[in-house]
Short mmCIF file of C-alpha atoms in Angstrom, two decimals:
data_model
loop_
_atom_site.label_atom_id
_atom_site.label_comp_id
_atom_site.label_asym_id
_atom_site.label_seq_id
_atom_site.Cartn_x
_atom_site.Cartn_y
_atom_site.Cartn_z
CA MET A 271 0.00 0.00 0.01
CA ASN A 272 1.04 3.60 -0.59
CA THR A 273 1.80 4.65 2.98
CA VAL A 274 1.92 8.15 4.40
CA VAL A 275 3.06 9.19 7.86
CA TYR A 276 1.20 12.15 9.41
CA ALA A 277 2.62 13.85 12.50
CA ARG A 278 1.17 16.91 14.16
CA ARG A 279 1.87 18.94 17.27
CA TYR A 280 0.79 22.43 18.32
CA SER A 281 1.71 24.62 21.25
CA ASP A 282 -1.78 24.67 22.78
CA THR A 283 -2.90 23.24 26.11
CA GLU A 284 -4.25 19.91 24.87
CA ASP A 285 -0.96 19.09 23.07
CA ARG A 286 1.29 19.98 25.97
CA GLN A 287 2.01 16.34 26.86
CA THR A 288 2.22 15.12 23.26
CA LEU A 289 5.43 13.83 21.75
CA SER A 290 7.30 16.29 19.53
CA ILE A 291 6.92 15.91 15.79
CA GLU A 292 10.37 14.34 15.50
CA GLN A 293 9.62 11.88 18.31
CA GLN A 294 6.37 10.93 16.56
CA LEU A 295 8.23 10.39 13.28
CA ASP A 296 10.86 8.23 15.00
CA ALA A 297 8.17 6.06 16.62
CA LEU A 298 6.28 5.64 13.34
CA ARG A 299 9.42 4.81 11.37
CA GLN A 300 10.17 2.06 13.88
CA LEU A 301 6.57 0.83 13.60
CA ALA A 302 6.81 0.74 9.80
CA PHE A 303 10.09 -1.14 9.94
CA ALA A 304 8.73 -3.69 12.42
CA ARG A 305 5.69 -4.36 10.23
CA ASP A 306 7.52 -4.31 6.92
CA MET A 307 5.77 -1.21 5.62
CA GLU A 308 7.47 1.14 3.14
CA ILE A 309 6.86 4.82 3.89
CA HIS A 310 6.33 6.87 0.76
CA VAL A 311 5.76 10.32 2.24
CA GLU A 312 6.08 11.99 5.66
CA LEU A 313 3.73 14.90 6.32
CA THR A 314 4.14 17.14 9.36
CA GLU A 315 2.06 20.01 10.63
CA SER A 316 2.22 22.52 13.49
CA ARG A 317 -1.42 23.50 13.64
CA SER A 318 -4.26 23.07 16.08
CA ALA A 319 -6.88 20.47 15.14
CA ARG A 320 -9.71 22.15 17.08
CA GLN A 321 -11.21 23.54 13.87
CA PRO A 322 -11.23 22.24 10.26
CA GLY A 323 -8.92 23.86 7.75
CA ARG A 324 -5.39 22.58 8.39
CA PRO A 325 -3.44 22.92 5.09
CA VAL A 326 -1.33 19.76 5.40
CA PHE A 327 -4.26 17.68 6.60
CA ASN A 328 -6.30 18.92 3.65
CA ASP A 329 -3.40 17.92 1.37
CA LEU A 330 -3.51 14.45 2.96
CA LEU A 331 -7.22 14.20 2.17
CA ARG A 332 -6.57 15.28 -1.41
CA ARG A 333 -3.93 12.60 -1.79
CA ILE A 334 -6.32 9.98 -0.41
CA GLN A 335 -9.12 11.04 -2.75
CA ASN A 336 -6.72 10.98 -5.73
CA GLY A 337 -5.64 7.42 -4.93
CA GLU A 338 -2.12 8.43 -3.90
CA VAL A 339 -2.52 7.23 -0.30
CA GLU A 340 -3.97 3.91 0.89
CA ARG A 341 -2.56 3.73 4.42
CA VAL A 342 -1.97 6.41 7.00
CA LEU A 343 0.45 5.92 9.91
CA VAL A 344 -0.22 8.18 12.88
CA TRP A 345 1.03 8.16 16.46
CA LYS A 346 -2.44 8.78 17.96
CA LEU A 347 -5.83 9.21 16.31
CA ASP A 348 -6.18 12.67 17.81
CA ARG A 349 -3.21 13.74 15.67
CA LEU A 350 -5.56 13.36 12.70
CA ALA A 351 -8.65 15.03 14.15
CA ARG A 352 -9.95 16.79 17.23
CA ASN A 353 -13.15 18.00 15.56
CA MET A 354 -16.08 16.10 14.13
CA VAL A 355 -15.75 17.44 10.60
CA ASP A 356 -12.22 16.14 10.04
CA GLY A 357 -12.95 12.91 11.88
CA GLY A 358 -16.04 12.34 9.81
CA GLN A 359 -14.11 12.98 6.61
CA ILE A 360 -11.51 10.36 7.49
CA ILE A 361 -14.22 7.80 8.25
CA TYR A 362 -15.96 8.66 4.95
CA GLU A 363 -12.76 8.05 2.97
CA LEU A 364 -12.46 4.63 4.62
CA ASP A 365 -16.10 3.90 3.85
CA GLN A 366 -15.65 4.83 0.18
CA GLY A 367 -12.57 2.61 -0.16
CA HIS A 368 -10.23 5.47 -0.94
CA LEU A 369 -8.35 4.84 2.30
CA LYS A 370 -7.62 1.20 3.18
CA GLU A 371 -6.41 1.52 6.75
CA ILE A 372 -5.20 3.79 9.55
CA VAL A 373 -2.40 2.37 11.63
CA THR A 374 -1.34 3.49 15.11
CA PRO A 375 1.06 1.69 17.50
CA GLU A 376 -2.02 0.41 19.37
CA ALA A 377 -4.42 -0.63 16.60
CA THR A 378 -5.25 -0.84 12.90
CA TYR A 379 -8.55 0.57 11.64
CA THR A 380 -10.09 -0.55 8.36
CA ALA A 381 -13.45 -0.09 6.64
CA THR A 382 -15.29 -2.70 8.70
CA GLY A 383 -18.38 -1.60 10.57
CA ASP A 384 -16.81 -2.21 13.95
CA ALA A 385 -13.67 -0.25 13.04
CA LYS A 386 -15.64 2.73 11.70
CA PHE A 387 -17.84 2.69 14.82
CA MET A 388 -14.73 2.69 17.02
CA LEU A 389 -13.19 5.54 15.02
CA ALA A 390 -16.35 7.59 15.43
CA MET A 391 -16.20 7.00 19.20
CA LEU A 392 -12.54 7.86 19.47
CA PHE A 393 -12.72 10.97 17.28
CA GLY A 394 -15.75 12.07 19.26
CA ALA A 395 -13.85 11.50 22.51
CA ALA A 396 -10.96 13.63 21.22
CA ALA A 397 -13.39 16.46 20.33
CA LYS A 398 -15.07 16.21 23.74
CA TYR A 399 -11.67 16.31 25.48
CA THR A 400 -10.92 19.57 23.66
CA ASP A 401 -14.30 21.03 24.56
CA ASP A 402 -13.95 20.01 28.24
CA LEU A 403 -10.43 21.42 28.42
CA SER A 404 -11.52 24.74 26.92
CA ALA A 405 -14.36 24.97 29.44
CA ALA A 406 -11.99 24.20 32.32
CA VAL A 407 -9.53 26.86 31.17
CA ARG A 408 -12.34 29.45 30.91
CA ARG A 409 -13.56 28.57 34.41
CA GLY A 410 -10.02 28.85 35.73
CA ASN A 411 -9.44 32.22 34.11
CA GLN A 412 -12.76 33.53 35.45
CA ASP A 413 -11.79 32.44 38.93
CA VAL A 414 -8.44 34.21 38.63
CA LEU A 415 -10.14 37.41 37.39
CA ARG A 416 -12.72 37.34 40.19
CA ARG A 417 -9.88 37.35 42.67
CA GLY A 418 -8.40 40.44 41.08
CA LYS A 419 -5.53 38.58 39.42
CA VAL A 420 -4.51 38.41 35.77
CA PRO A 421 -4.30 35.05 33.90
CA GLY A 422 -1.53 34.68 31.38
CA PRO A 423 1.31 37.09 30.64
CA VAL A 424 1.21 40.78 31.61
CA PRO A 425 2.01 43.75 29.35
CA LEU A 426 5.43 45.33 29.07
CA GLY A 427 6.07 47.51 32.10
CA TYR A 428 4.50 45.12 34.60
CA VAL A 429 5.51 41.94 36.40
CA LYS A 430 3.73 39.23 38.36
CA THR A 431 4.54 38.16 41.86
CA HIS A 432 3.58 34.58 42.64
CA GLU A 433 4.05 34.64 46.38
CA HIS A 434 1.36 32.62 48.13
CA GLU A 435 -0.42 31.94 44.78
CA THR A 436 -2.02 28.53 44.55
CA ARG A 437 -3.14 28.54 40.89
CA HIS A 438 -0.60 28.29 38.04
CA GLY A 439 -0.65 31.37 35.84
CA SER A 440 -2.24 33.72 38.36
CA GLY A 441 -0.39 36.37 40.26
CA THR A 442 -0.51 39.86 41.64
CA VAL A 443 0.43 42.44 39.00
CA LEU A 444 2.97 45.08 40.03
CA PRO A 445 4.91 47.76 38.14
CA ASP A 446 8.18 46.46 36.71
CA PRO A 447 10.87 48.48 38.55
CA GLU A 448 13.16 48.34 35.50
CA ARG A 449 10.64 49.29 32.79
CA PHE A 450 7.52 50.93 34.24
CA GLU A 451 8.80 54.50 34.12
CA ALA A 452 9.90 54.14 30.46
CA VAL A 453 6.51 52.70 29.48
CA LYS A 454 4.82 55.53 31.39
CA ARG A 455 6.90 58.09 29.43
CA ILE A 456 5.78 56.45 26.16
CA TRP A 457 2.11 56.87 27.05
CA LEU A 458 2.55 60.43 28.25
CA GLU A 459 4.32 61.47 25.03
CA VAL A 460 1.80 59.75 22.76
CA LEU A 461 -1.19 61.15 24.67
CA GLY A 462 0.39 64.59 24.62
CA GLY A 463 -0.03 64.56 20.85
CA GLU A 464 3.31 66.26 20.13
CA THR A 465 4.95 63.27 18.42
CA ASN A 466 4.08 60.00 16.67
CA VAL A 467 4.28 56.41 17.89
CA SER A 468 7.30 55.51 15.72
CA GLU A 469 9.36 58.39 17.09
CA VAL A 470 8.40 57.60 20.68
CA TRP A 471 9.33 53.98 20.15
CA ARG A 472 12.71 55.03 18.74
CA LYS A 473 13.32 57.15 21.83
CA ALA A 474 12.29 54.31 24.13
CA ARG A 475 14.69 51.86 22.55
CA HIS A 476 17.69 54.08 21.97
CA ASP A 477 17.44 56.96 24.44
CA TRP A 478 15.61 55.38 27.38
CA ALA A 479 17.11 51.86 26.96
CA LEU A 480 13.76 50.12 27.16
CA THR A 481 13.99 46.34 26.54
CA THR A 482 11.56 43.45 26.87
CA ARG A 483 11.98 40.99 29.72
#
Protein backbone atom coordinates (compact mmCIF):
# COMPACT_ATOMS: atom_id res chain seq x y z
CA MET A 1 0.00 0.00 0.00
CA ASN A 2 1.04 3.59 -0.58
CA THR A 3 1.80 4.65 2.98
CA VAL A 4 1.92 8.17 4.40
CA VAL A 5 3.06 9.19 7.87
CA TYR A 6 1.21 12.14 9.40
CA ALA A 7 2.63 13.85 12.50
CA ARG A 8 1.17 16.91 14.16
CA ARG A 9 1.88 18.95 17.27
CA TYR A 10 0.78 22.42 18.31
CA SER A 11 1.71 24.62 21.25
CA ASP A 12 -1.77 24.66 22.79
CA THR A 13 -2.91 23.25 26.11
CA GLU A 14 -4.24 19.91 24.87
CA ASP A 15 -0.97 19.09 23.06
CA ARG A 16 1.30 19.98 25.97
CA GLN A 17 2.01 16.35 26.87
CA THR A 18 2.23 15.13 23.27
CA LEU A 19 5.44 13.83 21.74
CA SER A 20 7.31 16.28 19.55
CA ILE A 21 6.92 15.90 15.79
CA GLU A 22 10.38 14.35 15.50
CA GLN A 23 9.61 11.88 18.30
CA GLN A 24 6.37 10.92 16.57
CA LEU A 25 8.23 10.39 13.29
CA ASP A 26 10.86 8.22 14.99
CA ALA A 27 8.17 6.06 16.62
CA LEU A 28 6.28 5.64 13.34
CA ARG A 29 9.42 4.81 11.37
CA GLN A 30 10.17 2.06 13.88
CA LEU A 31 6.58 0.84 13.59
CA ALA A 32 6.81 0.74 9.80
CA PHE A 33 10.10 -1.15 9.94
CA ALA A 34 8.72 -3.69 12.42
CA ARG A 35 5.68 -4.36 10.23
CA ASP A 36 7.54 -4.31 6.92
CA MET A 37 5.78 -1.20 5.61
CA GLU A 38 7.46 1.14 3.15
CA ILE A 39 6.86 4.82 3.92
CA HIS A 40 6.33 6.87 0.76
CA VAL A 41 5.75 10.33 2.24
CA GLU A 42 6.08 11.98 5.65
CA LEU A 43 3.73 14.90 6.32
CA THR A 44 4.15 17.14 9.36
CA GLU A 45 2.06 20.02 10.63
CA SER A 46 2.24 22.52 13.48
CA ARG A 47 -1.42 23.51 13.65
CA SER A 48 -4.26 23.07 16.08
CA ALA A 49 -6.88 20.47 15.14
CA ARG A 50 -9.70 22.14 17.08
CA GLN A 51 -11.20 23.53 13.87
CA PRO A 52 -11.22 22.24 10.26
CA GLY A 53 -8.92 23.87 7.74
CA ARG A 54 -5.39 22.57 8.38
CA PRO A 55 -3.45 22.92 5.09
CA VAL A 56 -1.32 19.76 5.41
CA PHE A 57 -4.27 17.67 6.61
CA ASN A 58 -6.30 18.92 3.65
CA ASP A 59 -3.40 17.92 1.37
CA LEU A 60 -3.50 14.45 2.96
CA LEU A 61 -7.22 14.20 2.17
CA ARG A 62 -6.57 15.28 -1.41
CA ARG A 63 -3.92 12.59 -1.79
CA ILE A 64 -6.32 9.98 -0.40
CA GLN A 65 -9.11 11.04 -2.75
CA ASN A 66 -6.73 10.97 -5.73
CA GLY A 67 -5.65 7.42 -4.93
CA GLU A 68 -2.13 8.44 -3.90
CA VAL A 69 -2.51 7.23 -0.29
CA GLU A 70 -3.97 3.92 0.90
CA ARG A 71 -2.56 3.72 4.42
CA VAL A 72 -1.96 6.42 7.02
CA LEU A 73 0.45 5.91 9.91
CA VAL A 74 -0.22 8.18 12.87
CA TRP A 75 1.03 8.17 16.46
CA LYS A 76 -2.44 8.78 17.95
CA LEU A 77 -5.82 9.22 16.30
CA ASP A 78 -6.17 12.68 17.82
CA ARG A 79 -3.21 13.74 15.67
CA LEU A 80 -5.57 13.36 12.70
CA ALA A 81 -8.65 15.03 14.14
CA ARG A 82 -9.95 16.79 17.23
CA ASN A 83 -13.14 18.01 15.56
CA MET A 84 -16.09 16.10 14.14
CA VAL A 85 -15.74 17.45 10.58
CA ASP A 86 -12.21 16.14 10.03
CA GLY A 87 -12.96 12.92 11.90
CA GLY A 88 -16.05 12.33 9.80
CA GLN A 89 -14.11 12.98 6.60
CA ILE A 90 -11.51 10.35 7.50
CA ILE A 91 -14.23 7.79 8.24
CA TYR A 92 -15.96 8.66 4.96
CA GLU A 93 -12.76 8.05 2.97
CA LEU A 94 -12.47 4.63 4.62
CA ASP A 95 -16.11 3.90 3.84
CA GLN A 96 -15.64 4.84 0.18
CA GLY A 97 -12.58 2.62 -0.16
CA HIS A 98 -10.21 5.48 -0.96
CA LEU A 99 -8.35 4.84 2.30
CA LYS A 100 -7.61 1.21 3.18
CA GLU A 101 -6.41 1.52 6.75
CA ILE A 102 -5.22 3.79 9.54
CA VAL A 103 -2.40 2.35 11.64
CA THR A 104 -1.34 3.48 15.11
CA PRO A 105 1.05 1.69 17.49
CA GLU A 106 -2.02 0.40 19.38
CA ALA A 107 -4.43 -0.65 16.61
CA THR A 108 -5.26 -0.85 12.90
CA TYR A 109 -8.55 0.57 11.64
CA THR A 110 -10.10 -0.54 8.36
CA ALA A 111 -13.46 -0.09 6.63
CA THR A 112 -15.28 -2.71 8.71
CA GLY A 113 -18.38 -1.60 10.57
CA ASP A 114 -16.80 -2.21 13.95
CA ALA A 115 -13.67 -0.24 13.04
CA LYS A 116 -15.65 2.73 11.71
CA PHE A 117 -17.83 2.70 14.82
CA MET A 118 -14.73 2.69 17.02
CA LEU A 119 -13.20 5.54 15.01
CA ALA A 120 -16.36 7.59 15.43
CA MET A 121 -16.22 7.00 19.19
CA LEU A 122 -12.53 7.87 19.47
CA PHE A 123 -12.72 10.98 17.27
CA GLY A 124 -15.76 12.05 19.28
CA ALA A 125 -13.85 11.50 22.53
CA ALA A 126 -10.96 13.64 21.22
CA ALA A 127 -13.38 16.44 20.33
CA LYS A 128 -15.06 16.19 23.74
CA TYR A 129 -11.67 16.31 25.48
CA THR A 130 -10.91 19.57 23.66
CA ASP A 131 -14.31 21.03 24.58
CA ASP A 132 -13.94 20.01 28.24
CA LEU A 133 -10.43 21.41 28.41
CA SER A 134 -11.53 24.74 26.92
CA ALA A 135 -14.36 24.97 29.45
CA ALA A 136 -11.98 24.19 32.32
CA VAL A 137 -9.53 26.87 31.16
CA ARG A 138 -12.34 29.44 30.91
CA ARG A 139 -13.56 28.59 34.41
CA GLY A 140 -10.02 28.84 35.75
CA ASN A 141 -9.45 32.22 34.11
CA GLN A 142 -12.76 33.54 35.44
CA ASP A 143 -11.79 32.44 38.94
CA VAL A 144 -8.44 34.22 38.62
CA LEU A 145 -10.14 37.41 37.39
CA ARG A 146 -12.73 37.33 40.18
CA ARG A 147 -9.88 37.34 42.69
CA GLY A 148 -8.41 40.44 41.07
CA LYS A 149 -5.54 38.57 39.42
CA VAL A 150 -4.50 38.40 35.76
CA PRO A 151 -4.30 35.05 33.92
CA GLY A 152 -1.53 34.69 31.39
CA PRO A 153 1.31 37.10 30.63
CA VAL A 154 1.21 40.77 31.62
CA PRO A 155 2.01 43.76 29.35
CA LEU A 156 5.43 45.33 29.07
CA GLY A 157 6.08 47.50 32.10
CA TYR A 158 4.52 45.12 34.61
CA VAL A 159 5.51 41.93 36.40
CA LYS A 160 3.73 39.23 38.36
CA THR A 161 4.54 38.15 41.85
CA HIS A 162 3.58 34.57 42.63
CA GLU A 163 4.06 34.63 46.38
CA HIS A 164 1.35 32.62 48.12
CA GLU A 165 -0.41 31.94 44.78
CA THR A 166 -2.03 28.52 44.54
CA ARG A 167 -3.13 28.54 40.89
CA HIS A 168 -0.60 28.28 38.04
CA GLY A 169 -0.63 31.37 35.84
CA SER A 170 -2.24 33.71 38.36
CA GLY A 171 -0.38 36.36 40.25
CA THR A 172 -0.51 39.86 41.65
CA VAL A 173 0.44 42.44 39.01
CA LEU A 174 2.97 45.06 40.02
CA PRO A 175 4.91 47.77 38.14
CA ASP A 176 8.18 46.46 36.71
CA PRO A 177 10.86 48.48 38.55
CA GLU A 178 13.16 48.33 35.50
CA ARG A 179 10.65 49.30 32.81
CA PHE A 180 7.53 50.93 34.23
CA GLU A 181 8.80 54.51 34.11
CA ALA A 182 9.91 54.14 30.47
CA VAL A 183 6.52 52.72 29.48
CA LYS A 184 4.82 55.53 31.39
CA ARG A 185 6.89 58.09 29.42
CA ILE A 186 5.79 56.43 26.17
CA TRP A 187 2.11 56.87 27.05
CA LEU A 188 2.55 60.44 28.24
CA GLU A 189 4.33 61.46 25.03
CA VAL A 190 1.80 59.74 22.78
CA LEU A 191 -1.20 61.14 24.67
CA GLY A 192 0.39 64.58 24.63
CA GLY A 193 -0.03 64.56 20.84
CA GLU A 194 3.30 66.25 20.13
CA THR A 195 4.95 63.27 18.43
CA ASN A 196 4.09 60.00 16.67
CA VAL A 197 4.29 56.42 17.88
CA SER A 198 7.30 55.52 15.72
CA GLU A 199 9.36 58.40 17.10
CA VAL A 200 8.41 57.61 20.69
CA TRP A 201 9.33 53.96 20.16
CA ARG A 202 12.72 55.03 18.74
CA LYS A 203 13.33 57.14 21.83
CA ALA A 204 12.28 54.32 24.14
CA ARG A 205 14.69 51.87 22.54
CA HIS A 206 17.70 54.07 21.98
CA ASP A 207 17.43 56.96 24.45
CA TRP A 208 15.61 55.38 27.39
CA ALA A 209 17.12 51.86 26.95
CA LEU A 210 13.76 50.11 27.15
CA THR A 211 13.99 46.35 26.55
CA THR A 212 11.57 43.45 26.86
CA ARG A 213 11.97 41.00 29.71
